[in-house]
XYZ file of C-alpha atoms in Angstrom:
448
model
C 16.593 38.212 35.712
C 19.702 38.725 37.815
C 19.092 40.735 40.972
C 19.987 44.387 40.455
C 22.140 45.656 43.331
C 22.658 49.392 43.671
C 26.294 50.435 43.890
C 27.436 53.058 46.359
C 28.560 56.139 44.468
C 31.988 57.533 45.428
C 31.948 61.324 45.692
C 34.467 63.056 43.427
C 36.085 59.738 42.559
C 37.128 61.028 39.137
C 38.638 64.082 40.681
C 40.666 62.371 43.328
C 42.040 59.885 40.773
C 43.956 62.737 39.264
C 46.197 62.961 42.357
C 49.313 61.087 41.141
C 51.097 58.836 43.550
C 53.685 56.091 43.552
C 52.096 53.099 45.304
C 53.743 49.987 46.565
C 51.708 46.769 46.690
C 53.054 43.882 48.735
C 51.537 40.878 46.969
C 51.320 37.093 47.085
C 48.831 34.479 45.817
C 48.959 36.625 42.684
C 47.913 33.794 40.361
C 44.869 32.887 42.412
C 43.577 36.441 43.028
C 42.312 37.568 39.657
C 40.474 40.482 41.276
C 43.684 41.865 42.911
C 45.457 41.739 39.560
C 42.574 43.572 37.927
C 42.441 46.257 40.657
C 46.195 46.838 40.490
C 45.984 47.133 36.698
C 43.255 49.775 36.994
C 45.350 51.727 39.540
C 48.402 51.507 37.295
C 46.510 53.526 34.640
C 46.404 56.475 37.025
C 49.388 56.026 39.297
C 52.891 54.567 39.225
C 52.720 51.058 40.699
C 55.509 48.998 42.186
C 54.949 45.375 43.304
C 57.037 44.117 46.210
C 57.312 40.318 46.056
C 59.195 37.418 47.639
C 62.139 35.948 45.719
C 60.316 32.690 45.162
C 57.349 34.482 43.554
C 59.344 36.868 41.369
C 59.201 35.163 37.992
C 55.582 33.999 38.313
C 54.325 37.486 39.226
C 56.293 39.109 36.411
C 54.405 36.900 33.963
C 51.087 38.417 35.134
C 51.820 42.173 35.028
C 51.782 44.784 32.268
C 54.700 47.016 31.226
C 53.469 49.922 33.371
C 54.087 47.974 36.579
C 57.513 47.629 38.172
C 58.311 44.514 40.173
C 60.850 44.637 42.989
C 62.127 41.793 45.142
C 61.593 42.405 48.833
C 64.942 41.676 50.499
C 64.528 42.100 54.249
C 64.809 38.565 55.669
C 67.801 38.609 58.048
C 68.955 35.184 59.382
C 70.143 36.130 62.854
C 70.008 34.161 66.084
C 67.539 36.684 67.497
C 65.231 36.276 64.518
C 65.445 32.467 64.688
C 64.415 32.489 68.329
C 61.695 35.096 67.703
C 60.258 33.200 64.749
C 59.974 29.990 66.766
C 58.506 31.805 69.719
C 55.807 33.383 67.512
C 55.161 30.093 65.791
C 54.367 28.352 69.082
C 53.266 31.254 71.320
C 51.796 33.719 68.805
C 48.401 35.037 69.952
C 45.474 33.348 68.189
C 42.192 34.891 67.118
C 39.235 34.366 69.453
C 37.850 31.919 66.832
C 40.522 29.252 67.470
C 38.870 26.459 65.476
C 39.022 28.576 62.279
C 42.789 29.013 62.781
C 43.260 25.271 63.344
C 41.273 24.259 60.237
C 43.247 26.677 58.085
C 46.601 25.470 59.400
C 45.641 21.870 58.706
C 44.684 22.811 55.152
C 48.004 24.560 54.576
C 49.872 21.546 55.930
C 47.923 19.271 53.530
C 49.576 21.050 50.571
C 52.962 19.550 51.554
C 54.453 16.081 50.833
C 53.306 13.341 53.228
C 56.478 13.164 55.372
C 56.376 16.933 55.922
C 52.683 16.815 56.764
C 53.197 14.341 59.596
C 55.898 16.385 61.270
C 54.041 19.671 60.779
C 50.839 18.244 62.280
C 52.761 17.165 65.331
C 54.127 20.679 65.895
C 50.743 22.255 65.179
C 48.965 20.027 67.690
C 51.672 20.711 70.248
C 51.401 24.488 69.730
C 47.634 24.357 70.297
C 48.321 23.197 73.869
C 50.690 26.082 74.707
C 49.803 29.550 76.074
C 49.468 31.775 72.936
C 50.473 35.083 74.469
C 52.845 36.803 72.047
C 51.200 39.571 70.039
C 52.114 40.181 66.386
C 53.172 43.730 67.365
C 55.650 42.393 69.893
C 57.014 40.135 67.200
C 57.293 42.941 64.630
C 58.851 45.361 67.096
C 61.721 42.949 67.881
C 62.301 41.535 64.379
C 65.627 42.444 62.741
C 65.707 43.176 58.991
C 68.277 43.987 56.308
C 67.004 47.359 55.165
C 68.021 46.375 51.616
C 64.784 46.915 49.703
C 64.444 50.296 47.897
C 61.365 51.901 49.428
C 62.084 55.615 49.844
C 60.321 56.608 46.594
C 56.987 55.012 47.555
C 54.161 57.323 48.777
C 52.090 54.578 50.409
C 52.098 50.799 50.739
C 49.154 48.443 50.432
C 49.396 44.868 51.745
C 46.908 42.019 51.515
C 46.088 39.441 54.163
C 47.597 37.043 55.061
C 50.832 39.024 55.542
C 53.505 37.301 53.418
C 56.573 39.276 54.542
C 56.773 40.267 58.219
C 60.346 41.494 57.786
C 59.250 44.060 55.217
C 56.243 45.075 57.314
C 58.456 45.498 60.378
C 60.686 47.876 58.407
C 57.740 49.855 56.958
C 56.351 50.360 60.457
C 59.666 51.337 62.061
C 60.443 53.804 59.260
C 56.960 55.263 59.648
C 55.775 54.546 56.135
C 52.094 54.870 55.344
C 50.753 51.276 55.340
C 47.249 49.987 54.688
C 46.256 46.356 54.772
C 43.265 45.104 52.811
C 41.578 42.222 54.597
C 41.097 40.141 51.518
C 38.396 37.734 52.673
C 35.496 37.615 55.134
C 37.066 34.698 56.962
C 40.627 36.137 57.368
C 39.986 37.880 60.712
C 38.711 34.506 62.016
C 41.677 32.324 61.116
C 44.878 34.367 60.764
C 47.346 35.651 63.364
C 49.278 38.484 61.702
C 47.339 41.594 62.687
C 49.056 44.750 63.974
C 47.667 47.834 65.686
C 50.400 49.907 64.061
C 48.811 49.989 60.555
C 45.405 50.722 59.070
C 42.929 48.183 57.696
C 40.367 48.127 54.899
C 37.467 45.596 55.141
C 34.378 44.446 53.270
C 31.605 45.662 55.550
C 30.594 46.753 59.042
C 30.315 43.174 60.233
C 33.923 42.395 59.358
C 34.969 45.634 61.005
C 33.308 44.306 64.148
C 35.126 40.987 63.674
C 38.491 42.745 63.489
C 37.736 44.464 66.807
C 36.353 41.385 68.527
C 38.653 38.581 67.167
C 41.909 40.486 66.534
C 41.552 43.345 69.060
C 42.302 45.963 66.387
C 41.513 49.560 67.486
C 38.275 50.739 65.793
C 39.850 53.966 64.440
C 42.316 51.779 62.458
C 39.522 50.188 60.340
C 37.754 51.574 57.263
C 35.145 49.960 54.969
C 35.896 49.615 51.245
C 33.737 46.728 50.025
C 34.871 43.435 48.561
C 37.199 43.310 45.531
C 36.153 39.798 44.570
C 32.456 40.786 44.602
C 33.166 43.248 41.803
C 32.950 40.212 39.523
C 29.394 39.731 40.812
C 28.628 43.315 39.896
C 30.123 42.684 36.478
C 27.936 39.643 35.979
C 24.773 41.420 37.084
C 25.335 44.035 34.407
C 25.089 41.460 31.638
C 21.658 41.594 29.898
C 19.518 38.550 30.573
C 18.933 37.983 26.856
C 22.661 37.490 26.242
C 23.013 34.707 28.812
C 22.950 31.100 27.544
C 21.963 28.138 29.652
C 25.012 25.992 30.421
C 23.074 22.779 30.452
C 20.025 21.490 28.589
C 18.469 19.982 31.741
C 17.426 21.317 35.124
C 20.116 21.051 37.821
C 21.210 21.965 41.308
C 24.736 23.381 41.687
C 26.897 22.221 44.571
C 30.037 24.192 45.428
C 32.697 22.213 47.323
C 34.208 24.171 50.161
C 36.691 21.927 51.974
C 40.430 21.780 51.259
C 41.634 19.541 54.116
C 41.510 15.942 52.778
C 40.520 14.437 56.148
C 37.186 16.242 56.136
C 36.782 16.675 52.377
C 35.760 12.982 52.462
C 32.831 13.962 54.688
C 31.818 16.547 52.114
C 31.816 13.796 49.478
C 29.486 11.771 51.694
C 27.096 14.755 51.843
C 27.167 15.005 48.026
C 26.304 11.326 47.785
C 23.404 11.792 50.200
C 22.132 14.748 48.117
C 22.375 12.636 44.983
C 20.305 9.830 46.537
C 17.661 12.268 47.827
C 17.419 13.953 44.423
C 16.991 10.603 42.674
C 13.964 10.040 44.954
C 12.403 13.479 45.091
C 13.818 15.306 41.980
C 14.389 12.456 39.485
C 14.578 14.813 36.536
C 17.114 17.212 38.091
C 20.887 16.680 37.967
C 23.482 17.562 40.578
C 26.373 19.556 39.135
C 29.382 19.547 41.504
C 32.110 22.189 41.403
C 35.365 21.025 43.053
C 37.076 23.266 45.608
C 39.511 25.306 43.432
C 42.506 25.158 45.791
C 42.143 21.485 46.804
C 45.554 20.097 45.866
C 44.403 16.719 44.559
C 41.118 16.646 42.695
C 41.170 12.842 42.431
C 39.138 12.828 45.624
C 36.120 13.836 43.516
C 36.518 11.081 40.842
C 34.198 8.633 42.610
C 31.321 11.085 42.126
C 31.358 10.471 38.415
C 29.908 7.035 39.101
C 26.665 8.506 40.410
C 23.974 8.542 37.616
C 22.662 12.019 38.326
C 25.952 13.797 39.139
C 28.074 15.873 36.756
C 31.558 16.992 37.830
C 32.194 20.554 36.758
C 35.961 20.354 36.635
C 37.025 22.127 33.436
C 37.935 25.491 34.942
C 41.321 24.586 36.528
C 44.491 25.806 34.847
C 48.202 24.969 35.273
C 48.381 27.372 38.224
C 45.675 28.634 40.595
C 44.513 31.371 38.261
C 41.023 31.214 36.692
C 40.301 32.887 33.401
C 37.752 35.708 33.583
C 35.486 33.821 31.202
C 35.358 30.977 33.692
C 34.556 33.389 36.498
C 31.505 34.662 34.542
C 30.640 31.081 33.612
C 30.540 30.238 37.348
C 27.921 32.916 37.947
C 25.940 31.849 34.882
C 25.771 28.286 36.253
C 24.571 29.635 39.596
C 22.065 31.879 37.859
C 20.361 29.082 35.890
C 20.498 26.540 38.715
C 17.354 25.573 40.669
C 19.465 26.107 43.814
C 23.038 26.510 44.940
C 23.993 24.163 47.801
C 27.152 24.280 49.967
C 28.642 23.653 53.382
C 29.968 27.146 54.019
C 31.877 28.888 51.238
C 32.322 32.362 49.735
C 30.497 31.090 46.642
C 27.452 30.541 48.827
C 27.698 34.192 49.833
C 28.040 35.241 46.176
C 25.016 33.133 45.164
C 22.894 35.367 47.398
C 23.295 38.189 44.884
C 21.302 36.163 42.390
C 17.714 34.909 42.327
C 18.951 31.345 42.807
C 18.278 30.152 46.396
C 21.505 29.704 48.333
C 21.200 26.668 50.622
C 23.649 25.712 53.369
C 23.729 22.219 54.809
C 24.126 21.786 58.603
C 22.944 18.235 59.225
C 22.349 17.302 62.890
C 24.568 14.244 62.584
C 27.571 16.554 62.035
C 27.354 17.253 65.810
C 28.427 13.683 66.581
C 32.060 14.393 65.628
C 33.592 16.155 68.653
C 37.157 16.422 67.244
C 38.674 19.795 66.433
C 39.166 18.675 62.822
C 35.563 17.880 61.903
C 32.902 18.718 59.390
C 30.861 20.186 62.277
C 33.651 22.690 63.029
C 34.056 23.467 59.335
C 30.371 24.254 58.869
C 30.293 26.155 62.123
C 33.256 28.362 61.459
C 32.844 31.824 62.907
C 32.018 33.521 59.611
C 29.433 30.892 58.674
C 27.722 31.162 62.041
C 27.552 34.924 61.791
C 26.740 35.538 58.115
C 25.223 32.357 56.612
C 23.693 30.094 59.260
C 20.627 32.243 59.691
C 18.342 29.741 61.342
C 15.161 31.795 60.914
C 15.261 30.989 57.161
C 14.458 27.626 55.487
C 17.747 27.904 53.537
C 19.566 26.307 56.481
C 18.959 22.580 56.192
C 19.401 20.478 59.377
C 18.019 17.044 58.495
C 17.036 14.701 55.665
C 13.423 15.584 56.458
C 14.153 19.281 55.810
C 16.121 18.261 52.713
C 13.083 16.387 51.401
C 10.898 19.460 52.048
C 13.436 21.580 50.184
C 13.473 19.321 47.176
C 9.646 18.951 47.099
C 9.053 22.717 47.378
C 11.907 24.083 45.288
C 10.563 23.696 41.758
C 6.998 24.832 42.450
C 8.065 27.999 44.276
C 11.593 29.340 44.820
C 10.466 32.646 46.274
C 10.257 31.499 49.902
C 14.021 30.968 49.778
C 14.952 34.395 48.394
C 14.433 36.420 51.586
C 17.547 34.687 52.930
C 19.533 35.719 49.823
C 18.547 39.339 50.447
C 19.450 39.218 54.118
C 22.954 37.938 53.328
C 23.700 40.225 50.366
C 22.543 43.335 52.182
C 25.575 43.085 54.483
C 27.944 43.953 51.617
C 26.937 46.419 48.929
C 28.590 45.768 45.593
C 31.282 47.993 44.100
C 32.569 48.154 40.536
C 36.283 47.470 40.143
C 36.959 51.163 39.423
C 35.090 52.219 42.563
C 36.901 49.717 44.714
C 40.264 50.724 43.311
C 39.554 54.360 44.170
C 38.540 53.473 47.738
C 41.565 51.258 48.188
C 43.835 54.192 47.459
C 42.015 57.122 48.990
C 40.235 55.641 51.998
């Protein structure tokens, strides 16, 4: 049976939903963030909703929204000499989070999404910037940024943004005109790897641990941060409410589910090597169990996974990708069903490994000792040992953290006879973030 996680009740949530407001959401990555679209749709049933979007995202975002939601183009970008200088200064001197390696890995991943000639130039400038004194705060940048003042905003009661901030010009205007602004920190790793955090707005985060991360890594004032829960984990809650009897096994054979986590091609090849090693070990110690591999959804080129199809005990689970980055809700539930029926979920440090902890399927993270041999900033060691993984997932007191092929052998030999010794880890991880239903989260997003 799926683990039953008690939701936190929101006092008088129904009552406060009756307070009508006009709410502006500053959105991006709208195709990829199914949960954000669902939350905004729920809020639009009780309030008037306006989406503020960049010009380049306008048509795509319009295709995702219902008739109740208004879409406005944010038009604040002002091409002045001062802004040009300021943008370049922040690019090269902008203050980094304390977890610098997280920032670097994310920037390399973003660069990898560009054509090859652009990548080479961008990597040069990134590597140069890493050697410079990063002393300019985001608040200094915002306070000196010039903007058009052309976007209609006077009718909006409050604004809600999502990390990473997509429009600093609009945010600068909202702050200077003293608008009510809240920023939802969308993911557990965002405080570790992003640079656009201001002490002039309020923040909403998943849990107490991430509140601590905001204070430690981004130096946000504690009174600026409130806890709302995780919007994307509302899908976990939705899955756990499905009766066990109505769940169908996705495969007719026993399997271990591996969730790919790496988007930067240079180190994604190292992840492929780990998968091959797992495949070989399973052939030896779990010959009747298959390895089902889920590609990293936002990896630009999935051809990197093609060679895995040659392995006799590996199945590539690659049918969930669409023409954009969106994933149908049925596929989201299917993902949890595959985790639920797996003998184990294995990964190198991913949100899916966190989500797996809400099930009775052991969540296993690989941290092989040989990873330590690579001393470069862009390495599989630094990927696995990102700040959020070290804090929330690499809990060394549990057998779920595998350091060697010997421990991997012990895992495979002990997994089928008795999974229970691996479930204390699941509980320790999931207890950090109580689940919320979409309606509960939507209410807290507005009224917190």
